[in-house]
Structures are given as structure tokens and as C-alpha cells.
Amino acid sequence: MSARDLIDPESRVPLDAMLQALPGGVNSIPDIVQRRAVAKTMAAQRSRPEYPNVTKEDRTVPGPAGEPDITVRIYRPAGVPGPLPGVYYIHGGGMVRGGVELEDDSASLICDRVGAVVVSVEYRLAPEHPYPAPVEDCYAGLVWMAENAAELNVDPERLAIYGVSAGGGLTIATALIARDRGGPALSFMMPIYPMLDDRNETPSSYEITDVGIWDRAANIEAWEWYLGGKEADQYAAPARAEDLSGLPPTFIDVGTVDLFRDEDITFAQRLMRAGVPTELHVYPGSYHASEKYSPDAALSRRIWAARIDALKRALT
């Protein structure tokens, strides 16, 4: 049986349509520049919800010491008195593609439904900018957000960090850096199907080879580009971290038809053993980013409802 046979039927419809239009999926395009362009075009073709009560502002803020400035997009719920909870948002894309614009809908949804100020960071991408550039950009943006909490109308006691896929791995890595450098205090962490382990040794990393979204070959390639020949440490691949104590309360979700399934479940168990309050959701039939490809599916609605509920409980 193929892994694709295990996908939730409703969620599989847009996946099959995408693969019919582009056999092999976006990650089958060899050239990374072309791959990014095609992914951006496909994302632009999807219907996008409107959030009239959310305002947006792009701003250039200081990057890591001695490195270029970075761009952040700030989302604010209109007419909501503060100070408000803050959510620092890190986009996905396997460390090699993606951007603030491609996850504008998700950041807007969180801002609107949680009533939080969301700051989404545009970090540098591999292979042009391998590790540690992406995670150092993410940490610099978090420091800026925390230091400017008053101006942003953010309550510094209610600051969460959220990221999907590669952004989920960067979420945990950024939290580890904040812990180890005595940086911003985080009250909550929500890494969504996070990309955590460069070793590609789990059963699910061998099972997911033909789904067409984020399969084994794409993951191996992305890790090679991200590491750029360096050995992975805990800030590159958080699955390698030996000490998980002191991290903020955590919510993780992942699908059963996701290559990251087993590394995410293992990491959640390790957080629990380290004394970190951890909520784990594993969704039968969900593939990588299925809630983005099939936002109207009943499964996707359940996924988002659980995330929003957890953020509200943690922050409000």
C-alpha cells in the first residue's frame, strides 16, 4: 500500500489536482530558483480569505550583529485594546523556500481569531545562506519584538513563538537559543509538524516517498543545502539537543502521513520527560501541510480549531 492511500479522502482532492498539473510536485523541480517561483505562483492561485479587521505593516529591523537587516510583517487586530498577547511567526519552506507573503493567510488568521499582535519574520534562505544564517535571523527578529513590546502594544509576559515545518524547527531552535543566551522569555511555543532531524532515520522518513508534498528525497536535499557541509548541532537540528529542560510549554501537531511524524512524536515525548508541559496532536490521514492545501476539509477545520484553542488558552 502506498502512503498516499492513507490520506484523508477529502484532503486528497486538491493534492491529486496539484500532482496532475505538476507530476512529482514542486520539489521535483531541480533548480531552486525556479522551484521557488513555481511555488509562489501556485500559492497565488489559491483562494485567499479576507481579514478586514487585521492591519498589516512591513518594517525593516536589525538583523544579527554584523549581518543585514531583516524584514518583518506586523499584524494587528483593529480596535482591540491592549496590551495584547504577541505571537512571533516563522514561515515554512524546508529552509530553502517560502516567505512571509506565502503564509500571510495563516498569520492573519491567528491575529484575527486569537486577538494577538503577530510578527512574521523574513529570514534568509539556504542554499545561498546556509546555517546559521536563518536561525540567527529568526532570533534577531524575536529580540527586536521583545525589546519593542511597548510600541507594538504587546504584553511581554504573553509572548509565544509559532512556526510551521522548517519554521517549526526554527521555532524550537530559536527557543533553545533564547534559553541559552538569556534572551526573551517565551510563555508558549507552537512548532507545527516541525522539521527537526537531519539524520533521516525514523520509520516515517522512509515511508513517505511518493506523497508529492515533502518526501524523503526533498528532505535529504534540503538538509544538505541548509547545513552547507557543516555538522549539525542542536540549533541546526533540535532533535540533537540533549537538554530540553527550560523550554516553554509546547503544542505540536503532525499528521500520520507526514515524513516528520516520528521525529515529532519522539521530540514531544522527550519534552514531557524533561518536565515541559506538552500537548501533542497526531491527525490520521493528514499529510504535510494538508490544512493549507485543503483548507475547507473537515480535517483541516479540526486542525485549526485545536491550534487556535491552544493559543487562546496559553495567551488569553
PDB file of C-alpha atoms in Angstrom:
ATOM      1  CA  MET A   1       0.000   0.000   0.000  1.00  0.00           C
ATOM      2  CA  SER A   2       1.257   3.468  -0.880  1.00  0.00           C
ATOM      3  CA  ALA A   3       1.353   6.158   1.785  1.00  0.00           C
ATOM      4  CA  ARG A   4      -0.937   8.198  -0.452  1.00  0.00           C
ATOM      5  CA  ASP A   5      -3.646   5.570   0.041  1.00  0.00           C
ATOM      6  CA  LEU A   6      -3.758   6.503   3.735  1.00  0.00           C
ATOM      7  CA  ILE A   7      -4.587  10.166   3.104  1.00  0.00           C
ATOM      8  CA  ASP A   8      -7.930  11.565   4.236  1.00  0.00           C
ATOM      9  CA  PRO A   9     -10.070  11.372   1.056  1.00  0.00           C
ATOM     10  CA  GLU A  10     -11.396  14.925   1.309  1.00  0.00           C
ATOM     11  CA  SER A  11      -7.926  16.360   1.868  1.00  0.00           C
ATOM     12  CA  ARG A  12      -6.506  14.351  -1.009  1.00  0.00           C
ATOM     13  CA  VAL A  13      -8.611  16.033  -3.722  1.00  0.00           C
ATOM     14  CA  PRO A  14      -6.510  19.225  -4.061  1.00  0.00           C
ATOM     15  CA  LEU A  15      -3.308  17.208  -3.684  1.00  0.00           C
ATOM     16  CA  ASP A  16      -4.249  14.977  -6.614  1.00  0.00           C
ATOM     17  CA  ALA A  17      -5.173  18.036  -8.677  1.00  0.00           C
ATOM     18  CA  MET A  18      -1.822  19.644  -7.933  1.00  0.00           C
ATOM     19  CA  LEU A  19       0.096  16.500  -8.838  1.00  0.00           C
ATOM     20  CA  GLN A  20      -1.871  16.149 -12.068  1.00  0.00           C
ATOM     21  CA  ALA A  21      -0.837  19.679 -13.018  1.00  0.00           C
ATOM     22  CA  LEU A  22       2.737  19.194 -11.797  1.00  0.00           C
ATOM     23  CA  PRO A  23       3.715  15.500 -11.651  1.00  0.00           C
ATOM     24  CA  GLY A  24       6.159  14.879  -8.836  1.00  0.00           C
ATOM     25  CA  GLY A  25       5.232  18.091  -7.052  1.00  0.00           C
ATOM     26  CA  VAL A  26       7.109  21.345  -6.593  1.00  0.00           C
ATOM     27  CA  ASN A  27      10.137  19.644  -5.056  1.00  0.00           C
ATOM     28  CA  SER A  28      10.742  17.677  -8.251  1.00  0.00           C
ATOM     29  CA  ILE A  29      11.919  20.893  -9.967  1.00  0.00           C
ATOM     30  CA  PRO A  30      15.739  20.711  -9.824  1.00  0.00           C
ATOM     31  CA  ASP A  31      16.537  24.433  -9.904  1.00  0.00           C
ATOM     32  CA  ILE A  32      15.785  26.064  -6.548  1.00  0.00           C
ATOM     33  CA  VAL A  33      15.093  29.497  -8.054  1.00  0.00           C
ATOM     34  CA  GLN A  34      12.545  28.036 -10.455  1.00  0.00           C
ATOM     35  CA  ARG A  35      11.124  25.898  -7.660  1.00  0.00           C
ATOM     36  CA  ARG A  36      10.516  28.973  -5.524  1.00  0.00           C
ATOM     37  CA  ALA A  37       8.869  30.789  -8.425  1.00  0.00           C
ATOM     38  CA  VAL A  38       6.521  27.908  -9.194  1.00  0.00           C
ATOM     39  CA  ALA A  39       5.575  27.516  -5.513  1.00  0.00           C
ATOM     40  CA  LYS A  40       4.839  31.226  -5.297  1.00  0.00           C
ATOM     41  CA  THR A  41       2.693  31.122  -8.439  1.00  0.00           C
ATOM     42  CA  MET A  42       0.738  28.116  -7.206  1.00  0.00           C
ATOM     43  CA  ALA A  43       0.129  29.759  -3.834  1.00  0.00           C
ATOM     44  CA  ALA A  44      -1.129  32.910  -5.536  1.00  0.00           C
ATOM     45  CA  GLN A  45      -3.711  30.875  -7.450  1.00  0.00           C
ATOM     46  CA  ARG A  46      -5.409  29.609  -4.295  1.00  0.00           C
ATOM     47  CA  SER A  47      -8.458  31.418  -2.999  1.00  0.00           C
ATOM     48  CA  ARG A  48      -7.494  33.650  -0.093  1.00  0.00           C
ATOM     49  CA  PRO A  49      -9.807  34.638   2.774  1.00  0.00           C
ATOM     50  CA  GLU A  50     -10.085  38.269   3.733  1.00  0.00           C
ATOM     51  CA  TYR A  51      -9.465  39.590   7.228  1.00  0.00           C
ATOM     52  CA  PRO A  52     -10.885  43.128   7.288  1.00  0.00           C
ATOM     53  CA  ASN A  53     -10.164  43.534  11.000  1.00  0.00           C
ATOM     54  CA  VAL A  54      -6.436  42.873  10.594  1.00  0.00           C
ATOM     55  CA  THR A  55      -3.982  45.636   9.719  1.00  0.00           C
ATOM     56  CA  LYS A  56      -0.535  44.924   8.283  1.00  0.00           C
ATOM     57  CA  GLU A  57       2.741  46.789   8.298  1.00  0.00           C
ATOM     58  CA  ASP A  58       6.118  45.758   6.869  1.00  0.00           C
ATOM     59  CA  ARG A  59       9.160  47.049   8.690  1.00  0.00           C
ATOM     60  CA  THR A  60      12.940  46.673   8.416  1.00  0.00           C
ATOM     61  CA  VAL A  61      14.583  45.812  11.731  1.00  0.00           C
ATOM     62  CA  PRO A  62      18.148  45.000  12.828  1.00  0.00           C
ATOM     63  CA  GLY A  63      19.453  41.565  11.885  1.00  0.00           C
ATOM     64  CA  PRO A  64      22.158  39.615  13.702  1.00  0.00           C
ATOM     65  CA  ALA A  65      25.263  41.560  14.693  1.00  0.00           C
ATOM     66  CA  GLY A  66      27.302  42.352  11.602  1.00  0.00           C
ATOM     67  CA  GLU A  67      24.646  40.915   9.259  1.00  0.00           C
ATOM     68  CA  PRO A  68      21.998  42.557   7.022  1.00  0.00           C
ATOM     69  CA  ASP A  69      18.771  43.954   8.405  1.00  0.00           C
ATOM     70  CA  ILE A  70      15.678  41.759   8.175  1.00  0.00           C
ATOM     71  CA  THR A  71      12.075  42.435   7.231  1.00  0.00           C
ATOM     72  CA  VAL A  72       9.157  41.648   9.492  1.00  0.00           C
ATOM     73  CA  ARG A  73       5.447  41.924   8.795  1.00  0.00           C
ATOM     74  CA  ILE A  74       3.371  43.109  11.748  1.00  0.00           C
ATOM     75  CA  TYR A  75      -0.290  42.079  12.021  1.00  0.00           C
ATOM     76  CA  ARG A  76      -2.567  43.898  14.458  1.00  0.00           C
ATOM     77  CA  PRO A  77      -6.227  43.241  15.319  1.00  0.00           C
ATOM     78  CA  ALA A  78      -8.028  46.515  14.652  1.00  0.00           C
ATOM     79  CA  GLY A  79      -9.878  48.133  17.537  1.00  0.00           C
ATOM     80  CA  VAL A  80      -8.714  45.667  20.209  1.00  0.00           C
ATOM     81  CA  PRO A  81      -7.398  47.410  23.333  1.00  0.00           C
ATOM     82  CA  GLY A  82      -4.038  46.299  24.676  1.00  0.00           C
ATOM     83  CA  PRO A  83      -1.614  45.331  25.764  1.00  0.00           C
ATOM     84  CA  LEU A  84      -2.189  42.235  23.654  1.00  0.00           C
ATOM     85  CA  PRO A  85      -0.568  38.822  23.519  1.00  0.00           C
ATOM     86  CA  GLY A  86       2.201  38.531  20.946  1.00  0.00           C
ATOM     87  CA  VAL A  87       2.926  35.710  18.513  1.00  0.00           C
ATOM     88  CA  TYR A  88       6.275  35.572  16.738  1.00  0.00           C
ATOM     89  CA  TYR A  89       5.678  33.700  13.457  1.00  0.00           C
ATOM     90  CA  ILE A  90       8.308  31.750  11.466  1.00  0.00           C
ATOM     91  CA  HIS A  91       7.303  30.575   7.983  1.00  0.00           C
ATOM     92  CA  GLY A  92       7.995  27.161   6.488  1.00  0.00           C
ATOM     93  CA  GLY A  93       9.585  26.032   3.240  1.00  0.00           C
ATOM     94  CA  GLY A  94      12.209  23.460   4.133  1.00  0.00           C
ATOM     95  CA  MET A  95      14.814  26.144   4.918  1.00  0.00           C
ATOM     96  CA  VAL A  96      15.139  26.725   1.153  1.00  0.00           C
ATOM     97  CA  ARG A  97      11.926  28.466   0.058  1.00  0.00           C
ATOM     98  CA  GLY A  98       8.840  30.164   1.414  1.00  0.00           C
ATOM     99  CA  GLY A  99       8.390  33.613   2.854  1.00  0.00           C
ATOM    100  CA  VAL A 100       6.169  35.957   4.805  1.00  0.00           C
ATOM    101  CA  GLU A 101       3.854  36.547   1.853  1.00  0.00           C
ATOM    102  CA  LEU A 102       3.154  32.838   1.332  1.00  0.00           C
ATOM    103  CA  GLU A 103       1.892  32.451   4.909  1.00  0.00           C
ATOM    104  CA  ASP A 104       0.062  35.736   5.102  1.00  0.00           C
ATOM    105  CA  ASP A 105      -3.273  33.931   5.452  1.00  0.00           C
ATOM    106  CA  SER A 106      -2.213  31.857   8.458  1.00  0.00           C
ATOM    107  CA  ALA A 107      -0.616  34.804  10.245  1.00  0.00           C
ATOM    108  CA  SER A 108      -3.750  36.900   9.599  1.00  0.00           C
ATOM    109  CA  LEU A 109      -5.986  34.100  10.874  1.00  0.00           C
ATOM    110  CA  ILE A 110      -4.031  33.862  14.132  1.00  0.00           C
ATOM    111  CA  CYS A 111      -4.096  37.620  14.592  1.00  0.00           C
ATOM    112  CA  ASP A 112      -7.841  37.755  13.949  1.00  0.00           C
ATOM    113  CA  ARG A 113      -9.004  34.742  15.940  1.00  0.00           C
ATOM    114  CA  VAL A 114      -6.588  34.963  18.872  1.00  0.00           C
ATOM    115  CA  GLY A 115      -6.619  38.743  19.135  1.00  0.00           C
ATOM    116  CA  ALA A 116      -2.840  38.868  19.133  1.00  0.00           C
ATOM    117  CA  VAL A 117      -0.163  41.019  17.563  1.00  0.00           C
ATOM    118  CA  VAL A 118       1.675  38.752  15.140  1.00  0.00           C
ATOM    119  CA  VAL A 119       5.190  39.496  13.907  1.00  0.00           C
ATOM    120  CA  SER A 120       6.245  37.346  10.945  1.00  0.00           C
ATOM    121  CA  VAL A 121       9.948  37.225  10.065  1.00  0.00           C
ATOM    122  CA  GLU A 122      11.512  37.092   6.592  1.00  0.00           C
ATOM    123  CA  TYR A 123      14.700  35.132   7.255  1.00  0.00           C
ATOM    124  CA  ARG A 124      17.484  34.328   4.780  1.00  0.00           C
ATOM    125  CA  LEU A 125      17.226  31.012   2.939  1.00  0.00           C
ATOM    126  CA  ALA A 126      19.615  28.208   2.069  1.00  0.00           C
ATOM    127  CA  PRO A 127      21.453  27.243  -0.072  1.00  0.00           C
ATOM    128  CA  GLU A 128      22.504  30.861  -0.622  1.00  0.00           C
ATOM    129  CA  HIS A 129      22.538  31.443   3.139  1.00  0.00           C
ATOM    130  CA  PRO A 130      23.136  28.156   4.981  1.00  0.00           C
ATOM    131  CA  TYR A 131      23.067  27.559   8.718  1.00  0.00           C
ATOM    132  CA  PRO A 132      23.340  29.514  10.970  1.00  0.00           C
ATOM    133  CA  ALA A 133      22.024  32.497   8.954  1.00  0.00           C
ATOM    134  CA  PRO A 134      18.305  31.512   9.003  1.00  0.00           C
ATOM    135  CA  VAL A 135      18.094  30.764  12.730  1.00  0.00           C
ATOM    136  CA  GLU A 136      20.183  33.800  13.669  1.00  0.00           C
ATOM    137  CA  ASP A 137      17.797  35.978  11.640  1.00  0.00           C
ATOM    138  CA  CYS A 138      14.867  34.390  13.473  1.00  0.00           C
ATOM    139  CA  TYR A 139      16.460  35.037  16.847  1.00  0.00           C
ATOM    140  CA  ALA A 140      17.278  38.652  15.933  1.00  0.00           C
ATOM    141  CA  GLY A 141      13.653  39.260  14.975  1.00  0.00           C
ATOM    142  CA  LEU A 142      12.446  37.783  18.260  1.00  0.00           C
ATOM    143  CA  VAL A 143      14.822  40.032  20.208  1.00  0.00           C
ATOM    144  CA  TRP A 144      13.525  43.060  18.307  1.00  0.00           C
ATOM    145  CA  MET A 145       9.911  42.100  19.045  1.00  0.00           C
ATOM    146  CA  ALA A 146      10.588  41.647  22.748  1.00  0.00           C
ATOM    147  CA  GLU A 147      12.575  44.876  23.037  1.00  0.00           C
ATOM    148  CA  ASN A 148       9.823  46.820  21.262  1.00  0.00           C
ATOM    149  CA  ALA A 149       6.880  45.198  23.025  1.00  0.00           C
ATOM    150  CA  ALA A 150       5.555  48.503  24.377  1.00  0.00           C
ATOM    151  CA  GLU A 151       5.495  50.144  20.948  1.00  0.00           C
ATOM    152  CA  LEU A 152       3.881  47.043  19.448  1.00  0.00           C
ATOM    153  CA  ASN A 153       1.231  47.047  22.206  1.00  0.00           C
ATOM    154  CA  VAL A 154       2.388  43.563  23.236  1.00  0.00           C
ATOM    155  CA  ASP A 155       2.339  42.211  26.762  1.00  0.00           C
ATOM    156  CA  PRO A 156       5.884  40.821  27.234  1.00  0.00           C
ATOM    157  CA  GLU A 157       4.523  38.301  29.726  1.00  0.00           C
ATOM    158  CA  ARG A 158       2.406  36.744  26.964  1.00  0.00           C
ATOM    159  CA  LEU A 159       4.859  36.186  24.131  1.00  0.00           C
ATOM    160  CA  ALA A 160       4.566  32.982  22.077  1.00  0.00           C
ATOM    161  CA  ILE A 161       6.552  31.640  19.149  1.00  0.00           C
ATOM    162  CA  TYR A 162       4.872  29.775  16.279  1.00  0.00           C
ATOM    163  CA  GLY A 163       6.285  28.112  13.171  1.00  0.00           C
ATOM    164  CA  VAL A 164       5.377  25.521  10.558  1.00  0.00           C
ATOM    165  CA  SER A 165       7.570  22.783   9.062  1.00  0.00           C
ATOM    166  CA  ALA A 166      11.058  24.304   8.706  1.00  0.00           C
ATOM    167  CA  GLY A 167       9.625  27.200  10.664  1.00  0.00           C
ATOM    168  CA  GLY A 168       8.651  24.711  13.357  1.00  0.00           C
ATOM    169  CA  GLY A 169      12.230  23.512  13.611  1.00  0.00           C
ATOM    170  CA  LEU A 170      13.408  27.118  13.660  1.00  0.00           C
ATOM    171  CA  THR A 171      10.825  27.841  16.362  1.00  0.00           C
ATOM    172  CA  ILE A 172      12.385  25.261  18.660  1.00  0.00           C
ATOM    173  CA  ALA A 173      15.925  26.282  17.713  1.00  0.00           C
ATOM    174  CA  THR A 174      15.108  29.935  18.424  1.00  0.00           C
ATOM    175  CA  ALA A 175      13.620  28.976  21.782  1.00  0.00           C
ATOM    176  CA  LEU A 176      16.764  26.991  22.597  1.00  0.00           C
ATOM    177  CA  ILE A 177      18.946  29.992  21.732  1.00  0.00           C
ATOM    178  CA  ALA A 178      16.749  32.293  23.828  1.00  0.00           C
ATOM    179  CA  ARG A 179      17.078  29.892  26.752  1.00  0.00           C
ATOM    180  CA  ASP A 180      20.831  29.505  26.403  1.00  0.00           C
ATOM    181  CA  ARG A 181      21.641  33.174  25.769  1.00  0.00           C
ATOM    182  CA  GLY A 182      19.296  34.518  28.409  1.00  0.00           C
ATOM    183  CA  GLY A 183      17.156  36.084  25.697  1.00  0.00           C
ATOM    184  CA  PRO A 184      13.449  36.923  25.517  1.00  0.00           C
ATOM    185  CA  ALA A 185      11.192  34.981  27.877  1.00  0.00           C
ATOM    186  CA  LEU A 186       8.705  32.877  25.927  1.00  0.00           C
ATOM    187  CA  SER A 187       5.426  31.861  27.526  1.00  0.00           C
ATOM    188  CA  PHE A 188       4.424  29.332  24.851  1.00  0.00           C
ATOM    189  CA  MET A 189       5.795  27.515  21.809  1.00  0.00           C
ATOM    190  CA  MET A 190       3.817  26.056  18.898  1.00  0.00           C
ATOM    191  CA  PRO A 191       6.021  24.175  16.413  1.00  0.00           C
ATOM    192  CA  ILE A 192       3.707  22.735  13.758  1.00  0.00           C
ATOM    193  CA  TYR A 193       4.885  19.481  12.107  1.00  0.00           C
ATOM    194  CA  PRO A 194       8.430  20.705  12.767  1.00  0.00           C
ATOM    195  CA  MET A 195      11.489  19.762  10.705  1.00  0.00           C
ATOM    196  CA  LEU A 196      13.854  18.595  13.452  1.00  0.00           C
ATOM    197  CA  ASP A 197      16.263  15.835  12.469  1.00  0.00           C
ATOM    198  CA  ASP A 198      18.905  15.863   9.743  1.00  0.00           C
ATOM    199  CA  ARG A 199      19.622  12.136  10.151  1.00  0.00           C
ATOM    200  CA  ASN A 200      16.533  10.846   8.297  1.00  0.00           C
ATOM    201  CA  GLU A 201      16.493   7.598  10.282  1.00  0.00           C
ATOM    202  CA  THR A 202      12.912   7.321  11.548  1.00  0.00           C
ATOM    203  CA  PRO A 203      10.400   4.845  10.097  1.00  0.00           C
ATOM    204  CA  SER A 204       8.207   7.654   8.732  1.00  0.00           C
ATOM    205  CA  SER A 205      11.200   9.229   6.976  1.00  0.00           C
ATOM    206  CA  TYR A 206      11.428   6.005   4.954  1.00  0.00           C
ATOM    207  CA  GLU A 207       7.663   5.584   4.486  1.00  0.00           C
ATOM    208  CA  ILE A 208       6.921   8.969   2.921  1.00  0.00           C
ATOM    209  CA  THR A 209       8.472   8.762  -0.532  1.00  0.00           C
ATOM    210  CA  ASP A 210       5.645   9.387  -3.003  1.00  0.00           C
ATOM    211  CA  VAL A 211       3.099  11.702  -1.394  1.00  0.00           C
ATOM    212  CA  GLY A 212       4.303  14.607  -3.544  1.00  0.00           C
ATOM    213  CA  ILE A 213       4.472  17.332  -0.892  1.00  0.00           C
ATOM    214  CA  TRP A 214       7.533  16.773   1.288  1.00  0.00           C
ATOM    215  CA  ASP A 215       9.002  13.366   0.593  1.00  0.00           C
ATOM    216  CA  ARG A 216      12.248  11.734   1.685  1.00  0.00           C
ATOM    217  CA  ALA A 217      14.324  12.950  -1.270  1.00  0.00           C
ATOM    218  CA  ALA A 218      13.243  16.550  -0.743  1.00  0.00           C
ATOM    219  CA  ASN A 219      14.063  16.394   2.957  1.00  0.00           C
ATOM    220  CA  ILE A 220      17.539  14.950   2.407  1.00  0.00           C
ATOM    221  CA  GLU A 221      18.292  17.611  -0.210  1.00  0.00           C
ATOM    222  CA  ALA A 222      17.003  20.430   1.999  1.00  0.00           C
ATOM    223  CA  TRP A 223      19.118  19.364   4.974  1.00  0.00           C
ATOM    224  CA  GLU A 224      22.225  19.174   2.768  1.00  0.00           C
ATOM    225  CA  TRP A 225      21.583  22.700   1.497  1.00  0.00           C
ATOM    226  CA  TYR A 226      20.756  24.054   4.943  1.00  0.00           C
ATOM    227  CA  LEU A 227      23.828  22.613   6.652  1.00  0.00           C
ATOM    228  CA  GLY A 228      26.138  23.568   3.786  1.00  0.00           C
ATOM    229  CA  GLY A 229      28.688  20.937   4.729  1.00  0.00           C
ATOM    230  CA  LYS A 230      28.641  21.769   8.451  1.00  0.00           C
ATOM    231  CA  GLU A 231      27.979  19.250  11.200  1.00  0.00           C
ATOM    232  CA  ALA A 232      24.507  19.715  12.699  1.00  0.00           C
ATOM    233  CA  ASP A 233      24.258  20.897  16.296  1.00  0.00           C
ATOM    234  CA  GLN A 234      21.156  21.421  18.433  1.00  0.00           C
ATOM    235  CA  TYR A 235      20.449  24.848  16.952  1.00  0.00           C
ATOM    236  CA  ALA A 236      20.540  23.429  13.418  1.00  0.00           C
ATOM    237  CA  ALA A 237      18.668  20.193  14.164  1.00  0.00           C
ATOM    238  CA  PRO A 238      16.835  20.444  17.507  1.00  0.00           C
ATOM    239  CA  ALA A 239      16.351  16.649  17.628  1.00  0.00           C
ATOM    240  CA  ARG A 240      20.037  16.555  18.537  1.00  0.00           C
ATOM    241  CA  ALA A 241      19.544  18.689  21.669  1.00  0.00           C
ATOM    242  CA  GLU A 242      20.464  16.714  24.778  1.00  0.00           C
ATOM    243  CA  ASP A 243      18.792  19.023  27.310  1.00  0.00           C
ATOM    244  CA  LEU A 244      15.222  20.176  26.651  1.00  0.00           C
ATOM    245  CA  SER A 245      14.529  21.472  30.138  1.00  0.00           C
ATOM    246  CA  GLY A 246      13.630  25.116  30.493  1.00  0.00           C
ATOM    247  CA  LEU A 247      11.765  25.357  27.196  1.00  0.00           C
ATOM    248  CA  PRO A 248       8.304  26.958  27.246  1.00  0.00           C
ATOM    249  CA  PRO A 249       5.051  24.979  27.336  1.00  0.00           C
ATOM    250  CA  THR A 250       4.604  23.443  23.909  1.00  0.00           C
ATOM    251  CA  PHE A 251       1.923  22.394  21.419  1.00  0.00           C
ATOM    252  CA  ILE A 252       2.896  20.149  18.496  1.00  0.00           C
ATOM    253  CA  ASP A 253       0.707  18.707  15.761  1.00  0.00           C
ATOM    254  CA  VAL A 254       1.592  16.397  12.867  1.00  0.00           C
ATOM    255  CA  GLY A 255      -0.217  14.057  10.503  1.00  0.00           C
ATOM    256  CA  THR A 256       0.155  10.303  10.202  1.00  0.00           C
ATOM    257  CA  VAL A 257       1.090  10.688   6.519  1.00  0.00           C
ATOM    258  CA  ASP A 258       3.838  13.221   7.220  1.00  0.00           C
ATOM    259  CA  LEU A 259       7.528  12.409   6.908  1.00  0.00           C
ATOM    260  CA  PHE A 260       8.116  14.280  10.190  1.00  0.00           C
ATOM    261  CA  ARG A 261       5.589  12.156  12.124  1.00  0.00           C
ATOM    262  CA  ASP A 262       8.008  10.009  14.113  1.00  0.00           C
ATOM    263  CA  GLU A 263      10.643  12.644  14.845  1.00  0.00           C
ATOM    264  CA  ASP A 264       7.903  14.974  16.096  1.00  0.00           C
ATOM    265  CA  ILE A 265       6.281  12.348  18.314  1.00  0.00           C
ATOM    266  CA  THR A 266       9.687  11.415  19.751  1.00  0.00           C
ATOM    267  CA  PHE A 267      10.530  15.055  20.412  1.00  0.00           C
ATOM    268  CA  ALA A 268       7.193  15.654  22.150  1.00  0.00           C
ATOM    269  CA  GLN A 269       7.841  12.649  24.400  1.00  0.00           C
ATOM    270  CA  ARG A 270      11.295  13.980  25.241  1.00  0.00           C
ATOM    271  CA  LEU A 271       9.808  17.366  26.145  1.00  0.00           C
ATOM    272  CA  MET A 272       7.397  15.638  28.511  1.00  0.00           C
ATOM    273  CA  ARG A 273      10.219  13.700  30.154  1.00  0.00           C
ATOM    274  CA  ALA A 274      12.137  16.975  30.546  1.00  0.00           C
ATOM    275  CA  GLY A 275       9.235  18.459  32.507  1.00  0.00           C
ATOM    276  CA  VAL A 276       7.961  20.724  29.716  1.00  0.00           C
ATOM    277  CA  PRO A 277       4.125  20.867  29.608  1.00  0.00           C
ATOM    278  CA  THR A 278       3.430  19.454  26.149  1.00  0.00           C
ATOM    279  CA  GLU A 279       0.291  18.913  24.087  1.00  0.00           C
ATOM    280  CA  LEU A 280       0.640  16.588  21.083  1.00  0.00           C
ATOM    281  CA  HIS A 281      -1.916  16.023  18.323  1.00  0.00           C
ATOM    282  CA  VAL A 282      -1.441  13.350  15.649  1.00  0.00           C
ATOM    283  CA  TYR A 283      -4.036  13.538  12.878  1.00  0.00           C
ATOM    284  CA  PRO A 284      -4.933  10.357  10.973  1.00  0.00           C
ATOM    285  CA  GLY A 285      -4.897  10.920   7.218  1.00  0.00           C
ATOM    286  CA  SER A 286      -3.183  14.297   7.325  1.00  0.00           C
ATOM    287  CA  TYR A 287      -0.203  14.826   5.025  1.00  0.00           C
ATOM    288  CA  HIS A 288       2.391  17.586   5.300  1.00  0.00           C
ATOM    289  CA  ALA A 289       0.636  20.976   5.214  1.00  0.00           C
ATOM    290  CA  SER A 290      -2.673  19.362   4.275  1.00  0.00           C
ATOM    291  CA  GLU A 291      -4.577  22.137   6.067  1.00  0.00           C
ATOM    292  CA  LYS A 292      -3.033  24.625   3.625  1.00  0.00           C
ATOM    293  CA  TYR A 293      -3.801  22.619   0.502  1.00  0.00           C
ATOM    294  CA  SER A 294      -7.322  21.666   1.603  1.00  0.00           C
ATOM    295  CA  PRO A 295      -8.436  24.461   3.962  1.00  0.00           C
ATOM    296  CA  ASP A 296     -12.141  23.623   3.647  1.00  0.00           C
ATOM    297  CA  ALA A 297     -11.791  19.939   4.561  1.00  0.00           C
ATOM    298  CA  ALA A 298     -13.322  18.872   7.864  1.00  0.00           C
ATOM    299  CA  LEU A 299      -9.907  17.581   8.952  1.00  0.00           C
ATOM    300  CA  SER A 300      -8.323  20.975   8.295  1.00  0.00           C
ATOM    301  CA  ARG A 301     -11.002  22.735  10.304  1.00  0.00           C
ATOM    302  CA  ARG A 302     -10.321  20.423  13.255  1.00  0.00           C
ATOM    303  CA  ILE A 303      -6.594  21.082  12.976  1.00  0.00           C
ATOM    304  CA  TRP A 304      -7.019  24.858  13.037  1.00  0.00           C
ATOM    305  CA  ALA A 305      -9.632  24.762  15.794  1.00  0.00           C
ATOM    306  CA  ALA A 306      -7.233  22.908  18.090  1.00  0.00           C
ATOM    307  CA  ARG A 307      -4.399  25.343  17.356  1.00  0.00           C
ATOM    308  CA  ILE A 308      -6.476  28.445  17.963  1.00  0.00           C
ATOM    309  CA  ASP A 309      -7.927  26.975  21.156  1.00  0.00           C
ATOM    310  CA  ALA A 310      -4.435  26.180  22.461  1.00  0.00           C
ATOM    311  CA  LEU A 311      -3.131  29.652  21.639  1.00  0.00           C
ATOM    312  CA  LYS A 312      -6.091  31.279  23.364  1.00  0.00           C
ATOM    313  CA  ARG A 313      -5.664  29.125  26.441  1.00  0.00           C
ATOM    314  CA  ALA A 314      -1.963  29.882  26.614  1.00  0.00           C
ATOM    315  CA  LEU A 315      -2.153  33.598  25.889  1.00  0.00           C
ATOM    316  CA  THR A 316      -5.531  34.922  26.986  1.00  0.00           C
TER     317      THR A 316
END
